PDB file of C-alpha atoms in Angstrom:
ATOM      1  CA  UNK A   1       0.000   0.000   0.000  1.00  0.00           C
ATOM      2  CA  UNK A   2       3.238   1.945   0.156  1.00  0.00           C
ATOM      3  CA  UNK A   3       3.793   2.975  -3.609  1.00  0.00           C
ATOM      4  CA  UNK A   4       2.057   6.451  -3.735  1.00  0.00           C
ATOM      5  CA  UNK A   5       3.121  10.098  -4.504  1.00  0.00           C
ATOM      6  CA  UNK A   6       0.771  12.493  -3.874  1.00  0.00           C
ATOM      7  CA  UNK A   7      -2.087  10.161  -3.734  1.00  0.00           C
ATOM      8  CA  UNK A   8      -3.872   8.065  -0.999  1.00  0.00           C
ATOM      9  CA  UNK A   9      -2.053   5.102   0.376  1.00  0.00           C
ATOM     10  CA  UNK A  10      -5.000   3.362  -1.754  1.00  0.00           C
ATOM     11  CA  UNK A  11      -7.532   4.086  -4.165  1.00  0.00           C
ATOM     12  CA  UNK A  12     -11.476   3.314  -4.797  1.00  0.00           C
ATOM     13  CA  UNK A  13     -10.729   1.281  -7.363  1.00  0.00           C
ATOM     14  CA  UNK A  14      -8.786  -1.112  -5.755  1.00  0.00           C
ATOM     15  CA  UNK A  15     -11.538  -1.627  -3.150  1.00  0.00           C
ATOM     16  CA  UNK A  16     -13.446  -4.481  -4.410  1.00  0.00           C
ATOM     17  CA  UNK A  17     -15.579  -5.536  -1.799  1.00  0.00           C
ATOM     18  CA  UNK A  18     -16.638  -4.755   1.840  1.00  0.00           C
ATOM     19  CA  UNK A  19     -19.428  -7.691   3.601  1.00  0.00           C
ATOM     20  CA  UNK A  20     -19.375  -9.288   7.151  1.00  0.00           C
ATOM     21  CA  UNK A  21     -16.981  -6.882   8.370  1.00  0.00           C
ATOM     22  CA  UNK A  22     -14.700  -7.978   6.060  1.00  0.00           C
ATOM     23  CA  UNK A  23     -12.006  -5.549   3.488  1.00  0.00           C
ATOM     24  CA  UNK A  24     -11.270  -7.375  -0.106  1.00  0.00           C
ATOM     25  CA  UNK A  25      -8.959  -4.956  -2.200  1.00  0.00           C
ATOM     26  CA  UNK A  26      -6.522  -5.456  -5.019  1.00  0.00           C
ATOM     27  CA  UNK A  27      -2.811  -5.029  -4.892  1.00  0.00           C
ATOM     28  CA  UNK A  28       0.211  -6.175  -7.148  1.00  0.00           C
ATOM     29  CA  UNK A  29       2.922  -8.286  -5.695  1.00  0.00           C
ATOM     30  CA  UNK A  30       6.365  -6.622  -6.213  1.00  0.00           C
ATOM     31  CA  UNK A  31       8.180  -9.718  -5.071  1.00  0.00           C
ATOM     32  CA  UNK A  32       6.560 -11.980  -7.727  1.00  0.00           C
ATOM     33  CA  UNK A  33       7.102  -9.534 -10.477  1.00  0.00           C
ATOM     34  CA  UNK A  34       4.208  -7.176 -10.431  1.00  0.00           C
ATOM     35  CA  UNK A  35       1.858  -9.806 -10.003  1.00  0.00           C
ATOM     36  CA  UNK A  36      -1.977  -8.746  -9.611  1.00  0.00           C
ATOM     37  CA  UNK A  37      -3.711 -10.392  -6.386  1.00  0.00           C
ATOM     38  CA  UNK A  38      -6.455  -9.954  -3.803  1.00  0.00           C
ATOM     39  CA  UNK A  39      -6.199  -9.512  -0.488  1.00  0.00           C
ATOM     40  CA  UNK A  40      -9.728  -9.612   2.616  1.00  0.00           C
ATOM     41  CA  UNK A  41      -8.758  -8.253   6.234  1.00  0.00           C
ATOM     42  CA  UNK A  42     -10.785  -8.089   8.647  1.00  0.00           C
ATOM     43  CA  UNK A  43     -12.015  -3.877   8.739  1.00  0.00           C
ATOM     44  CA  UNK A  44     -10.068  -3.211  11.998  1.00  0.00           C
ATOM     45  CA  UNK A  45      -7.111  -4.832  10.544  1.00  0.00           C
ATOM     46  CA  UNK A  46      -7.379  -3.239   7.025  1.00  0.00           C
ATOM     47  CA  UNK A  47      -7.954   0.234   9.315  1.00  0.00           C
ATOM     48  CA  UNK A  48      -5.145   0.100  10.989  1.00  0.00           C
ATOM     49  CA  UNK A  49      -2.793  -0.858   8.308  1.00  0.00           C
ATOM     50  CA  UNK A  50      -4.349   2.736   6.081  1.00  0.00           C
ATOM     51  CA  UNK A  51      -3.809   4.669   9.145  1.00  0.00           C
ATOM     52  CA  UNK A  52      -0.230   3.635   9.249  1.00  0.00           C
ATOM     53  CA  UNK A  53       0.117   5.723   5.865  1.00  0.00           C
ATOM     54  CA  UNK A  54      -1.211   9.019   7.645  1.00  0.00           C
ATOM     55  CA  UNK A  55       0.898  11.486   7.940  1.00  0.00           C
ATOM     56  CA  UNK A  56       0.546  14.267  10.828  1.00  0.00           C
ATOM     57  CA  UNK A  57      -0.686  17.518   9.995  1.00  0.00           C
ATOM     58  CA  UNK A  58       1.706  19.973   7.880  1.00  0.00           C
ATOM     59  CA  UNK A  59       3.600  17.297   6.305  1.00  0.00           C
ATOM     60  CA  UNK A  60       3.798  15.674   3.402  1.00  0.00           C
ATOM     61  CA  UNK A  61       4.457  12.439   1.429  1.00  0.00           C
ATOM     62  CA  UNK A  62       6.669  13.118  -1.878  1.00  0.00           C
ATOM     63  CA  UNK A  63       9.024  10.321  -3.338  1.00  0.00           C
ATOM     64  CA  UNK A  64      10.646  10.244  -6.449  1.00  0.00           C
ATOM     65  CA  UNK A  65      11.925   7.563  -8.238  1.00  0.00           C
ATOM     66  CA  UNK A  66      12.044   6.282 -11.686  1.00  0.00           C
ATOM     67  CA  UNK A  67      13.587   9.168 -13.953  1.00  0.00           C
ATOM     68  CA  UNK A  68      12.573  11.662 -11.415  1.00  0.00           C
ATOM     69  CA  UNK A  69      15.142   9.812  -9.200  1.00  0.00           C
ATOM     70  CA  UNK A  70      17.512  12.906  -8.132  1.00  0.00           C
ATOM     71  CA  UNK A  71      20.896  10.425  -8.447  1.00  0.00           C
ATOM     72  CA  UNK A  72      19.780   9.697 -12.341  1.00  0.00           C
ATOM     73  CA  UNK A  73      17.464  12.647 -12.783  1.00  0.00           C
ATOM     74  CA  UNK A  74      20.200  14.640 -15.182  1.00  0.00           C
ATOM     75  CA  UNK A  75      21.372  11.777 -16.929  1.00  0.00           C
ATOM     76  CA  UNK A  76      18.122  10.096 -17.756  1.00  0.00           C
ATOM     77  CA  UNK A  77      16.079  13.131 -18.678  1.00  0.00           C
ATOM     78  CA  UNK A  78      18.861  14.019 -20.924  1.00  0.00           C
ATOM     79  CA  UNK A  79      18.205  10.728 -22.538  1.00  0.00           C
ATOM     80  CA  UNK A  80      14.644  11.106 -22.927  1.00  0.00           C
ATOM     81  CA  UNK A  81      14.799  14.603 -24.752  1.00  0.00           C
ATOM     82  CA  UNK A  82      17.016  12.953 -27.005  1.00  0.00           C
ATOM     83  CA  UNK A  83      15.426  10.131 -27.757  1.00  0.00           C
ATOM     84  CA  UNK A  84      12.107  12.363 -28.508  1.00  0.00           C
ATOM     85  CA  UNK A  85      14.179  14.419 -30.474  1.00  0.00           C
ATOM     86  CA  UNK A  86      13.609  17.409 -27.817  1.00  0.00           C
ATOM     87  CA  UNK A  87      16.770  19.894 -27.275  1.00  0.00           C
ATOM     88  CA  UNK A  88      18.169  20.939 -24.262  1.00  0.00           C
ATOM     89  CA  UNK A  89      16.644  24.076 -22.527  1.00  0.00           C
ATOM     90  CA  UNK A  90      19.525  26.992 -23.678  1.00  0.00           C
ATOM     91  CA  UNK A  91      20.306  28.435 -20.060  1.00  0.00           C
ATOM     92  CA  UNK A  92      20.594  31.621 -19.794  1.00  0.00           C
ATOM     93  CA  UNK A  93      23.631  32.905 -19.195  1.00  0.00           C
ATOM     94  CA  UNK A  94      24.071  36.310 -17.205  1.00  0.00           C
ATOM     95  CA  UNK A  95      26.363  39.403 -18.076  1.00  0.00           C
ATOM     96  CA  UNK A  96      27.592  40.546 -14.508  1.00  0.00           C
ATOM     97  CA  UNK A  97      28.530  43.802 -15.925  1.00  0.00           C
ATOM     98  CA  UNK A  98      25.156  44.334 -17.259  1.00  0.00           C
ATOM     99  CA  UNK A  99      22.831  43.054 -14.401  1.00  0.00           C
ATOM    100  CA  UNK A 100      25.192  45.852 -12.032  1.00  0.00           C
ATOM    101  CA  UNK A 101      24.730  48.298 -14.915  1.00  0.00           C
ATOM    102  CA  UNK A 102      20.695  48.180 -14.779  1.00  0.00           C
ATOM    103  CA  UNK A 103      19.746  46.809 -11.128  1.00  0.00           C
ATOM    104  CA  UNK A 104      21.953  49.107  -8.875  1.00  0.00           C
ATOM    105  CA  UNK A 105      22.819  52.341 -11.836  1.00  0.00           C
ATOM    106  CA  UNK A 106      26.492  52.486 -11.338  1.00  0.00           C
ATOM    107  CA  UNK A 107      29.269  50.882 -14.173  1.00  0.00           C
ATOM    108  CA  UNK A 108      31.334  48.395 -12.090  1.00  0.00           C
ATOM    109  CA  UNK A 109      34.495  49.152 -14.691  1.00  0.00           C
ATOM    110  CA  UNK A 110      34.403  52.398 -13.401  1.00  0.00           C
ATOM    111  CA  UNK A 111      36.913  53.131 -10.793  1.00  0.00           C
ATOM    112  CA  UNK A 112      34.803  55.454  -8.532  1.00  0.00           C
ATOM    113  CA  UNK A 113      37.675  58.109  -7.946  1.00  0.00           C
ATOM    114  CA  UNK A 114      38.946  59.544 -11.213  1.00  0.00           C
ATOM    115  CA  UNK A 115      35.615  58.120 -13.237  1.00  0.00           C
ATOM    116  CA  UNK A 116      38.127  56.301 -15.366  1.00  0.00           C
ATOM    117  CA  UNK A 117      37.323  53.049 -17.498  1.00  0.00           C
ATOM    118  CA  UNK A 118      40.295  51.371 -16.826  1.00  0.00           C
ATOM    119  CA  UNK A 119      39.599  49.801 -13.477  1.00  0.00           C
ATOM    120  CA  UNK A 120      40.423  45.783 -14.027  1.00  0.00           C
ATOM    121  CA  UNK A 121      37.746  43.389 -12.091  1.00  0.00           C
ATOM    122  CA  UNK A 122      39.525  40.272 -10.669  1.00  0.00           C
ATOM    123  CA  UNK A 123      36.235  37.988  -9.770  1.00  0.00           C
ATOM    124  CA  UNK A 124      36.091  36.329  -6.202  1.00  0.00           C
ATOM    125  CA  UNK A 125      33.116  33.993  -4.732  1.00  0.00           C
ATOM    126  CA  UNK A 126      29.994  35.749  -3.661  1.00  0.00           C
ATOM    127  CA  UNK A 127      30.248  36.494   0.021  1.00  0.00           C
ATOM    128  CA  UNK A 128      27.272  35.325   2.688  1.00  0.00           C
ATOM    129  CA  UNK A 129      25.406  38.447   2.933  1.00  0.00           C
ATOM    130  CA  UNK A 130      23.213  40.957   1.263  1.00  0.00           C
ATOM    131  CA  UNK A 131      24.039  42.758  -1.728  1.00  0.00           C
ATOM    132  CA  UNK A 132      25.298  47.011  -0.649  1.00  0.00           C
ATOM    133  CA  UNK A 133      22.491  49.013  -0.829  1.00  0.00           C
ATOM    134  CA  UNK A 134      23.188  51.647  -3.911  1.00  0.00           C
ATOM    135  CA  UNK A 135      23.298  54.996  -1.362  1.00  0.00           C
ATOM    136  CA  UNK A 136      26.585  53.252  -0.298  1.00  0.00           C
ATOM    137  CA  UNK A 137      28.371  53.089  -3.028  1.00  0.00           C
ATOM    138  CA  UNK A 138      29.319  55.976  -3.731  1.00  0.00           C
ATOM    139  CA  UNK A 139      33.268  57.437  -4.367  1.00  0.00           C
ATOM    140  CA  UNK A 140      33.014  58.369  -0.383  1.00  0.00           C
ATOM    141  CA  UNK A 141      32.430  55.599   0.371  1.00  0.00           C
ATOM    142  CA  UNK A 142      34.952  53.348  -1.861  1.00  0.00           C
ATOM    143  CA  UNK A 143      38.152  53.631  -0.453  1.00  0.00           C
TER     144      UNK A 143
END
């Protein structure tokens, strides 16, 4: 009753019958291949096995497997668009110089003292924190 997404730990139409207090439902048999059987519990038994799928309030149930798997994920949907004759999403690639040209208003390749273009940008990792705010970077402040 365990191989679910988003869904219920089992659906209506795998019920097949309910009489004498008794549960008869459908399920396939993973360690015989897949194998379609039928199973009847009593309705206190088949109870408490569904309530073992409930989760407590606020969470939820998500698994991925298959080609959704996240250790194959890349490698397998990569291998699907190809075999559908589907090319890879172009990702966009972003212009630094640009992005600090239009979002903040000041020319990065500036050097803030003499306004010269000549200042030469050796890149470094991103640090932890928030980008400056603009107000703060002005020449005054650059030192």
């Amino acid at each position: 009753m365990g191989r679910y997404t988003h869904k219920t730990a089992i659906s209506n139409h795998r019920l097949l019958d309910y009489s004498d207090g008794k549960v008869t439902f459908s399920y396939k048999d993973y360690r015989q291949g897949g194998k379609k059987k039928e199973m009847t519990l009593s309705d206190v038994e088949f109870i408490q096995r569904y309530v073992r799928h409930l989760l407590p309030k606020g969470f939820r149930r998500i698994r991925h497997f298959g080609f959704y798997n996240g250790a194959i994920k890349k490698k397998k949907v990569t291998q699907i668009r190809t075999s559908i004759g589907q090319k890879p999403p172009k990702i966009k690639e972003w212009d630094w110089v640009k992005i600090s040209s239009e979002k903040l208003g000041y020319d990065p390749k500036v050097y803030p003292c003499c306004k010269e273009r000549s200042m030469v940008i050796i890149p470094r990792f991103a640090s932890q924190r928030a980008p400056p705010k603009k107000e703060n970077l002005n020449a005054a402040s650059i030192n």
